Coordinates of C-alpha atoms in Angstrom, one line a residue:
M1 CA 96.8 70.7 -214.5
P2 CA 99.3 73.4 -215.3
S3 CA 102.4 72.3 -217.2
S4 CA 104.6 73.9 -214.6
Y5 CA 103.6 71.3 -212.0
T6 CA 106.5 68.9 -211.1
V7 CA 105.9 65.4 -209.6
P8 CA 108.3 65.2 -206.6
L9 CA 110.3 62.4 -205.2
W10 CA 108.7 61.2 -202.0
I11 CA 111.2 60.0 -199.3
N12 CA 110.6 59.4 -195.6
G13 CA 107.1 60.9 -195.7
S14 CA 108.0 64.2 -197.4
P15 CA 108.5 65.6 -200.9
F16 CA 112.2 65.6 -201.7
P17 CA 113.5 69.1 -202.5
T18 CA 113.4 69.6 -206.3
H19 CA 115.6 72.7 -206.6
T20 CA 118.8 70.6 -206.5
T21 CA 117.5 67.9 -208.9
S22 CA 116.8 67.4 -212.6
S23 CA 113.4 66.9 -214.0
F24 CA 111.9 65.6 -217.3
P25 CA 108.7 66.4 -219.2
V26 CA 105.7 64.1 -219.2
I27 CA 104.1 64.3 -222.6
K28 CA 100.6 63.4 -223.7
S29 CA 101.1 61.5 -226.9
V30 CA 98.0 62.4 -228.9
T31 CA 98.5 66.1 -228.5
D32 CA 102.3 66.2 -228.1
E33 CA 101.9 68.6 -225.2
T34 CA 103.8 68.6 -222.0
V35 CA 101.2 68.1 -219.3
H36 CA 103.7 68.5 -216.4
Y37 CA 107.2 67.6 -215.3
A38 CA 108.6 65.0 -212.9
T39 CA 111.7 65.0 -210.7
S40 CA 114.3 62.5 -211.8
A41 CA 116.1 60.6 -209.0
S42 CA 119.9 60.3 -209.0
P43 CA 121.5 57.1 -207.6
T44 CA 122.2 59.0 -204.4
Q45 CA 118.6 60.0 -204.0
A46 CA 117.4 56.5 -204.8
L47 CA 119.6 55.2 -201.9
L48 CA 118.0 57.8 -199.6
A49 CA 114.7 56.1 -200.4
V50 CA 116.2 52.7 -199.6
S51 CA 117.6 54.0 -196.3
S52 CA 114.2 55.4 -195.4
A53 CA 112.5 52.0 -196.2
K54 CA 115.1 50.1 -194.2
T55 CA 114.7 52.3 -191.1
A56 CA 110.9 52.1 -191.2
F57 CA 110.8 48.4 -191.7
K58 CA 111.6 47.3 -188.1
P59 CA 108.6 49.1 -186.5
W60 CA 106.3 48.5 -189.4
K61 CA 106.8 44.7 -189.5
H62 CA 105.7 44.5 -185.8
T63 CA 102.4 46.4 -186.4
A64 CA 99.2 44.4 -185.7
H65 CA 97.5 43.0 -188.7
T66 CA 94.4 45.1 -187.8
I67 CA 96.4 48.3 -188.2
R68 CA 97.6 47.3 -191.7
R69 CA 94.1 46.1 -192.7
D70 CA 92.5 49.4 -191.6
L71 CA 95.2 51.4 -193.5
I72 CA 94.5 49.6 -196.7
L73 CA 90.8 50.1 -196.3
R74 CA 91.4 53.9 -195.8
V75 CA 93.4 53.9 -199.0
A76 CA 90.4 52.3 -200.8
A77 CA 88.1 54.9 -199.4
H78 CA 90.5 57.6 -200.7
Y79 CA 90.3 56.1 -204.2
E80 CA 86.5 56.2 -204.0
A81 CA 86.5 59.8 -202.9
H82 CA 89.0 60.9 -205.5
T83 CA 87.9 58.8 -208.5
P84 CA 87.6 61.8 -210.9
S85 CA 91.2 62.9 -210.3
F86 CA 92.6 59.4 -210.6
I87 CA 90.8 59.1 -214.0
Q88 CA 92.1 62.5 -215.2
H89 CA 95.7 61.7 -214.3
Q90 CA 95.6 58.5 -216.3
I91 CA 94.1 60.2 -219.4
S92 CA 96.5 63.1 -219.3
E93 CA 99.6 61.0 -219.0
T94 CA 98.8 57.8 -221.1
S95 CA 96.2 59.0 -223.6
C96 CA 93.9 56.2 -222.5
D97 CA 90.1 56.7 -222.8
E98 CA 87.9 57.4 -219.9
A99 CA 86.4 53.9 -219.8
W100 CA 89.9 52.3 -219.4
A101 CA 90.9 54.8 -216.7
R102 CA 87.6 54.3 -214.8
L103 CA 88.1 50.5 -215.0
N104 CA 91.5 50.9 -213.4
V105 CA 90.1 52.9 -210.5
D106 CA 87.2 50.5 -209.9
L107 CA 89.4 47.4 -210.1
S108 CA 92.0 49.0 -207.8
I109 CA 89.4 49.6 -205.2
R110 CA 88.3 46.0 -205.3
Y111 CA 91.9 44.9 -205.1
L112 CA 92.6 47.0 -202.1
K113 CA 89.5 45.7 -200.2
E114 CA 90.4 42.1 -201.0
I115 CA 94.0 42.5 -200.0
A116 CA 92.8 44.0 -196.7
S117 CA 90.5 41.1 -196.1
C118 CA 93.3 38.6 -196.6
I119 CA 95.9 40.1 -194.2
S120 CA 94.8 37.8 -191.3
S121 CA 95.4 34.7 -193.5
I122 CA 99.1 35.0 -193.1
T123 CA 99.7 32.4 -190.4
G124 CA 102.5 30.1 -189.3
V125 CA 102.3 26.5 -188.4
I126 CA 103.3 24.2 -185.5
P127 CA 105.0 21.2 -187.2
Q128 CA 105.5 17.8 -185.7
I129 CA 109.1 17.4 -184.3
E130 CA 110.7 14.0 -184.1
K131 CA 112.8 14.9 -181.0
P132 CA 111.1 13.9 -177.8
H133 CA 109.6 16.6 -175.5
T134 CA 110.2 19.3 -178.2
M135 CA 107.8 21.7 -179.9
G136 CA 108.5 23.5 -183.1
F137 CA 107.1 26.9 -184.4
V138 CA 107.3 28.2 -187.9
F139 CA 106.7 32.0 -188.0
R140 CA 106.0 33.7 -191.3
E141 CA 107.5 37.1 -191.4
P142 CA 107.7 40.0 -194.0
I143 CA 110.7 39.7 -196.2
G144 CA 111.9 43.3 -195.8
P145 CA 112.1 46.4 -197.9
V146 CA 110.8 45.7 -201.4
L147 CA 111.5 47.4 -204.7
C148 CA 108.3 47.7 -206.7
I149 CA 108.8 48.6 -210.4
A150 CA 105.4 49.4 -212.0
P151 CA 104.3 49.9 -215.6
W152 CA 102.3 52.7 -217.3
N153 CA 99.8 50.6 -219.3
A154 CA 97.5 49.8 -216.5
A155 CA 99.1 52.5 -214.4
L156 CA 96.8 52.5 -211.4
I157 CA 95.8 48.9 -210.9
L158 CA 99.2 47.2 -211.3
A159 CA 101.1 49.6 -209.1
T160 CA 98.3 49.6 -206.5
R161 CA 98.3 45.9 -206.3
G162 CA 102.0 45.5 -205.7
V163 CA 102.5 48.3 -203.3
A164 CA 99.4 47.4 -201.3
S165 CA 100.3 43.7 -201.1
A166 CA 103.8 44.4 -199.9
I167 CA 102.7 47.0 -197.2
A168 CA 99.8 44.8 -196.1
A169 CA 102.3 41.9 -195.5
G170 CA 104.4 44.1 -193.3
C171 CA 107.1 45.1 -195.8
T172 CA 108.2 48.6 -196.6
V173 CA 108.4 49.8 -200.2
V174 CA 110.6 51.7 -202.6
F175 CA 108.2 52.4 -205.4
K176 CA 109.9 53.1 -208.8
A177 CA 107.1 54.8 -210.7
S178 CA 107.0 54.8 -214.5
E179 CA 108.5 57.8 -216.2
L180 CA 105.4 57.8 -218.5
S181 CA 102.8 58.0 -215.7
P182 CA 104.5 59.5 -212.6
R183 CA 101.6 61.7 -211.6
T184 CA 99.2 58.7 -211.7
H185 CA 101.6 56.8 -209.6
F186 CA 102.1 59.7 -207.2
A187 CA 98.4 59.7 -206.6
I188 CA 98.9 56.2 -205.1
T189 CA 101.6 57.6 -202.8
E190 CA 99.3 60.5 -201.9
A191 CA 96.5 58.1 -201.0
F192 CA 98.6 56.1 -198.7
T193 CA 100.0 59.2 -197.1
E194 CA 96.6 60.7 -196.4
A195 CA 95.4 57.4 -195.1
G196 CA 98.1 57.6 -192.4
V197 CA 101.0 55.4 -193.6
P198 CA 104.0 56.0 -191.4
P199 CA 107.0 57.9 -192.9
G200 CA 109.4 55.6 -194.8
V201 CA 106.9 52.8 -195.3
L202 CA 106.2 54.0 -198.8
N203 CA 108.8 56.0 -200.8
Q204 CA 108.5 56.9 -204.4
I205 CA 111.0 57.8 -207.0
Q206 CA 110.9 58.1 -210.8
V207 CA 113.8 58.4 -213.2
R208 CA 114.2 59.8 -216.7
R209 CA 114.8 57.0 -219.2
E210 CA 118.4 57.6 -219.9
D211 CA 119.3 57.2 -216.2
A212 CA 117.0 54.3 -215.4
A213 CA 119.5 51.5 -215.9
E214 CA 122.1 53.0 -213.4
V215 CA 119.5 53.8 -210.8
T216 CA 117.7 50.5 -211.0
E217 CA 121.0 48.5 -210.5
T218 CA 121.9 50.8 -207.6
L219 CA 118.6 49.9 -205.9
I220 CA 118.8 46.2 -206.6
A221 CA 122.4 46.0 -205.5
N222 CA 121.7 47.6 -202.1
E223 CA 121.7 45.0 -199.3
A224 CA 118.5 46.5 -197.7
I225 CA 116.3 45.6 -200.7
R226 CA 115.2 42.0 -200.1
K227 CA 112.9 41.4 -203.0
V228 CA 112.0 43.0 -206.4
E229 CA 108.5 43.1 -208.0
F230 CA 108.7 43.9 -211.7
I231 CA 105.8 44.2 -214.2
G232 CA 106.7 45.1 -217.7
S233 CA 108.1 43.8 -221.0
A234 CA 109.9 40.5 -221.4
A235 CA 113.0 42.3 -222.8
V236 CA 113.3 44.5 -219.7
G237 CA 112.4 41.6 -217.5
R238 CA 115.4 39.7 -218.7
V239 CA 117.6 42.6 -217.6
I240 CA 115.9 42.8 -214.2
G241 CA 116.2 39.0 -213.8
Q242 CA 119.9 39.1 -214.5
L243 CA 120.5 41.9 -212.0
C244 CA 118.5 40.0 -209.4
A245 CA 120.6 36.9 -210.0
K246 CA 123.8 38.9 -209.8
Y247 CA 122.9 40.3 -206.4
L248 CA 121.0 37.2 -205.2
K249 CA 117.6 38.9 -204.9
P250 CA 114.3 37.0 -205.3
V251 CA 112.1 38.6 -207.9
L252 CA 108.3 38.5 -208.7
M253 CA 107.7 39.1 -212.4
E254 CA 104.7 39.5 -214.6
L255 CA 105.8 40.0 -218.2
G256 CA 104.3 40.1 -221.7
G257 CA 101.8 37.8 -223.3
K258 CA 100.6 36.5 -226.6
C259 CA 97.1 35.4 -225.5
P260 CA 95.4 32.8 -227.6
A261 CA 91.6 32.7 -227.7
I262 CA 90.4 29.3 -228.8
V263 CA 86.9 29.2 -230.4
L264 CA 85.5 25.7 -230.5
D265 CA 82.8 24.4 -232.9
D266 CA 80.1 24.6 -230.1
A267 CA 80.9 28.2 -229.1
E268 CA 78.5 31.1 -229.0
L269 CA 80.1 32.6 -232.1
E270 CA 78.7 36.1 -232.1
E271 CA 79.6 36.7 -228.4
A272 CA 83.1 35.1 -229.0
A273 CA 83.7 37.4 -232.0
K274 CA 82.6 40.5 -230.2
L275 CA 84.8 39.9 -227.1
C276 CA 87.8 38.6 -229.1
A277 CA 87.7 41.9 -231.1
L278 CA 87.4 44.0 -228.0
G279 CA 90.2 42.0 -226.3
A280 CA 92.4 42.8 -229.2
V281 CA 91.9 46.5 -229.4
L282 CA 91.1 47.7 -225.9
H283 CA 93.5 50.4 -224.8
H284 CA 95.1 50.2 -228.3
G285 CA 96.2 46.7 -227.5
Q286 CA 98.7 47.9 -224.9
I287 CA 97.7 45.3 -222.3
C288 CA 99.7 42.1 -221.6
F289 CA 96.3 40.3 -221.4
S290 CA 95.3 41.5 -224.9
T291 CA 93.9 38.9 -227.4
E292 CA 96.7 38.5 -229.9
R293 CA 95.9 35.1 -231.4
I294 CA 92.5 33.7 -232.3
I295 CA 92.3 30.0 -233.1
V296 CA 89.0 28.7 -234.5
H297 CA 87.7 25.2 -235.4
R298 CA 87.4 24.7 -239.2
A299 CA 83.8 23.6 -238.9
V300 CA 82.8 27.1 -237.9
A301 CA 85.7 29.1 -239.3
E302 CA 83.8 30.8 -242.2
Q303 CA 80.9 31.9 -240.1
F304 CA 83.2 33.1 -237.2
Q305 CA 85.5 35.0 -239.6
E306 CA 82.5 37.0 -241.0
L307 CA 81.4 37.8 -237.4
L308 CA 84.9 38.7 -236.4
I309 CA 85.4 41.1 -239.3
K310 CA 82.1 42.8 -238.5
A311 CA 83.0 43.1 -234.9
M312 CA 86.4 44.6 -235.6
Q313 CA 85.0 47.1 -238.0
G314 CA 82.3 48.1 -235.5
I315 CA 84.8 48.6 -232.7
S316 CA 87.2 50.8 -234.5
G317 CA 86.4 53.9 -232.4
Q318 CA 87.3 52.1 -229.2
A319 CA 90.9 51.4 -230.1
G320 CA 92.3 54.5 -228.4
A321 CA 95.9 55.6 -229.0
A322 CA 99.4 54.6 -228.2
V323 CA 101.1 56.1 -225.2
T324 CA 104.2 57.1 -227.1
E325 CA 105.3 57.5 -230.7
G326 CA 107.8 54.7 -230.3
I327 CA 105.2 52.2 -229.1
A328 CA 102.9 53.2 -232.0
R329 CA 105.8 52.7 -234.4
H330 CA 106.6 49.3 -233.1
A331 CA 103.0 48.1 -233.6
E332 CA 103.0 49.6 -237.1
D333 CA 106.3 47.9 -237.9
V334 CA 105.0 44.5 -237.0
L335 CA 102.1 45.0 -239.4
K336 CA 104.5 46.3 -242.1
D337 CA 106.5 43.1 -241.7
S338 CA 103.4 41.0 -242.3
Q339 CA 102.5 43.1 -245.3
A340 CA 106.0 42.7 -246.8
K341 CA 105.8 38.9 -246.3
G342 CA 102.5 38.6 -248.1
D343 CA 100.2 37.9 -245.1
K344 CA 96.5 38.5 -245.8
F345 CA 94.7 41.3 -243.9
L346 CA 91.1 40.4 -243.3
V347 CA 90.4 43.9 -241.9
G348 CA 92.5 46.9 -241.2
G349 CA 96.2 47.0 -242.1
V350 CA 98.9 49.6 -241.9
E351 CA 96.4 52.5 -241.6
H352 CA 95.6 55.1 -238.9
N353 CA 92.4 56.3 -237.3
G354 CA 94.1 59.4 -236.0
P355 CA 97.3 60.5 -234.2
L356 CA 99.2 57.4 -232.9
S357 CA 96.0 55.4 -233.4
L358 CA 96.2 52.3 -235.7
K359 CA 93.1 50.8 -237.3
P360 CA 92.0 47.5 -235.7
T361 CA 93.6 44.7 -237.8
I362 CA 93.2 41.0 -238.3
V363 CA 96.0 39.0 -240.1
L364 CA 95.0 35.6 -241.5
E365 CA 97.3 32.7 -240.6
P366 CA 100.8 34.4 -240.7
K367 CA 103.6 31.9 -240.8
D368 CA 107.0 33.6 -240.8
S369 CA 106.3 37.2 -239.9
R370 CA 107.0 38.9 -236.6
I371 CA 103.4 38.9 -235.6
V372 CA 103.4 35.1 -235.1
D373 CA 105.0 35.3 -231.6
E374 CA 106.0 38.9 -231.0
E375 CA 103.9 41.0 -228.7
T376 CA 102.5 43.8 -230.9
F377 CA 101.2 46.1 -228.2
G378 CA 98.8 47.4 -230.9
P379 CA 95.2 46.8 -231.8
S380 CA 95.8 43.7 -234.0
A381 CA 95.4 40.0 -233.8
S382 CA 96.1 36.9 -235.9
L383 CA 93.4 34.4 -236.9
Y384 CA 94.2 30.7 -237.4
V385 CA 92.0 27.8 -238.5
V386 CA 92.6 24.3 -237.0
Q387 CA 91.0 20.9 -237.5
N388 CA 90.4 19.7 -233.9
D389 CA 90.9 20.4 -230.2
E390 CA 94.4 18.8 -230.2
A391 CA 95.6 21.0 -233.0
A392 CA 94.2 24.1 -231.1
I393 CA 96.1 23.2 -228.0
E394 CA 99.3 22.5 -229.9
L395 CA 99.1 25.9 -231.7
A396 CA 98.2 27.8 -228.5
N397 CA 101.2 26.4 -226.7
R398 CA 103.5 27.2 -229.5
S399 CA 104.6 30.4 -227.9
A400 CA 107.5 31.8 -225.8
Y401 CA 104.8 33.4 -223.6
G402 CA 102.4 31.9 -221.1
L403 CA 100.5 34.6 -219.3
N404 CA 96.8 33.9 -220.1
A405 CA 94.5 32.2 -222.6
T406 CA 90.8 31.9 -223.2
I407 CA 88.5 29.2 -224.5
W408 CA 85.0 29.6 -226.0
S409 CA 82.7 26.6 -225.7
T410 CA 79.2 25.7 -224.4
N411 CA 80.6 22.4 -223.1
M412 CA 82.2 23.2 -219.8
E413 CA 83.7 19.7 -219.3
R414 CA 85.4 19.9 -222.7
A415 CA 86.7 23.5 -222.1
L416 CA 88.1 22.6 -218.6
R417 CA 89.8 19.5 -220.0
M418 CA 91.5 21.6 -222.7
A419 CA 92.3 24.3 -220.1
R420 CA 94.4 21.9 -218.1
E421 CA 96.5 21.2 -221.2
L422 CA 97.3 24.9 -221.9
E423 CA 100.7 26.2 -220.8
Y424 CA 99.3 29.5 -219.3
G425 CA 99.2 31.0 -215.9
Q426 CA 95.4 31.4 -216.1
V427 CA 92.8 30.3 -218.6
H428 CA 89.4 32.0 -219.0
I429 CA 86.4 30.2 -220.3
N430 CA 83.7 32.2 -222.3
S431 CA 85.3 35.5 -221.2
I432 CA 87.2 38.4 -222.7
S433 CA 91.0 37.8 -222.3
V434 CA 91.5 41.2 -220.6
Y435 CA 90.1 40.1 -217.3
T436 CA 91.5 39.5 -213.8
S437 CA 89.7 38.9 -210.5
P438 CA 91.0 40.3 -207.2
T439 CA 90.1 37.0 -205.5
A440 CA 92.0 34.7 -207.9
S441 CA 95.6 33.8 -208.4
Q442 CA 97.3 35.6 -211.3
G443 CA 100.8 35.2 -212.9
G444 CA 102.7 33.8 -215.9
V445 CA 104.7 30.8 -216.9
K446 CA 107.5 30.4 -219.5
G447 CA 108.4 33.8 -220.9
S448 CA 105.6 35.6 -219.1
G449 CA 107.3 35.5 -215.7
F450 CA 106.9 33.7 -212.4
G451 CA 105.3 34.1 -209.0
R452 CA 101.7 34.8 -208.2
Q453 CA 99.7 38.0 -207.6
N454 CA 96.3 38.8 -206.0
A455 CA 94.7 38.3 -202.7
K456 CA 96.4 35.8 -200.4
W457 CA 98.8 34.7 -203.2
G458 CA 100.1 38.2 -203.6
L459 CA 100.6 38.6 -199.8
E460 CA 102.5 35.4 -199.6
E461 CA 105.0 36.7 -202.2
F462 CA 106.1 39.2 -199.6
V463 CA 106.3 36.9 -196.7
G464 CA 109.7 35.4 -197.4
K465 CA 111.1 34.3 -194.1
E466 CA 109.8 31.1 -192.4
R467 CA 111.6 30.9 -189.1
H468 CA 111.7 27.5 -187.5
H469 CA 112.2 27.5 -183.7
T470 CA 112.3 24.5 -181.5
T471 CA 111.6 24.6 -177.8
K472 CA 112.1 21.9 -175.1
C473 CA 108.8 21.3 -173.5
G474 CA 109.8 19.2 -170.5
T475 CA 111.4 15.9 -169.5

């Protein structure tokens, strides 16, 4: 793609004129080259997107569920037909490897098809009414225009899921794309447009970083925006949460994580070591579901440690690179803090494989360093040894985060019992931590957010009004 290309704003079904607006470069981190530019929205232009979504909402909310279902299925077909370009957009903007980009496309397609299949599950109820000769009806209606704020790290899947769920539920969307992956996000808008989404149902803006705070508050403050979906860091999530509280807007949040992987004494140790290592380094650790803490029973600790070191050393080439110099520097600074405080490195350390690519690293039982409960967003993890199941649960729960966890055991009853005690939105058993199913509920607790995504749970997040009507039925 030539560097002169500029990602436009998309408002009311058309590219917004760029000659009167500012733009910013989108840079590929590993080569430091400008791959293209993106138009940066002003507060006034952001409000045009809101106005478009507001106008389109009334007719869109009354569309038959079959129309919305078929639209989502056409979007899925577009993804299938344009898989190579979706992959290339992700690689050029976020420096991810092809495997990660392809996984995003494949998973997005599965999400779209599952969302389409669940649209008819949105139903009301007829409650019992205590007043004689009276019947009640509870209608579930789309909440209204929604602001979707998507991240760059799983640029295709996370944005696709939120936008598609809102539109499938009958909402209209103002889609605030990431400034790090605007072309990838614009490919989503293109897919919906080519699939026949009416003008105004999906509007996209992106904003250069220095203007993001002003534009975001302008959007949230507007009375037409009825809900906010935000996926990103806990730090930015706090800011978004405060704004939503200020303007009395409900918010769906999926924030950071500090995933513990608990390896019990009856686990398949070689498989556990391999997938714990992969879960720590995949996409350079820039995934909220990354394996960041590994907790192993003392009875198998020595054997597992050897297997884990071997797995991390063998997986070094799959670590990828950071999306920006700043994110790489943060991951490195966390390791430097461990080094300064005398933590032991079992493998790796403050070393690089290449430009903005840290070596996969395991830190042994840190106690007071930043890595204990700070999301590194780098290819590193901590290893802890515990005496028993109770100690493993206590250590796993000792975190500000609560997004996901995983347990390794050949005893399913034991693993399920422990899973119920873990304070996490989802717990995997004998699985890599970086996993999500289009058919299952997903979301965080504690500092990892609130609300639920995926399938019918995701649709229900955007059906906010339950109207109760009573009707006299006779005498």
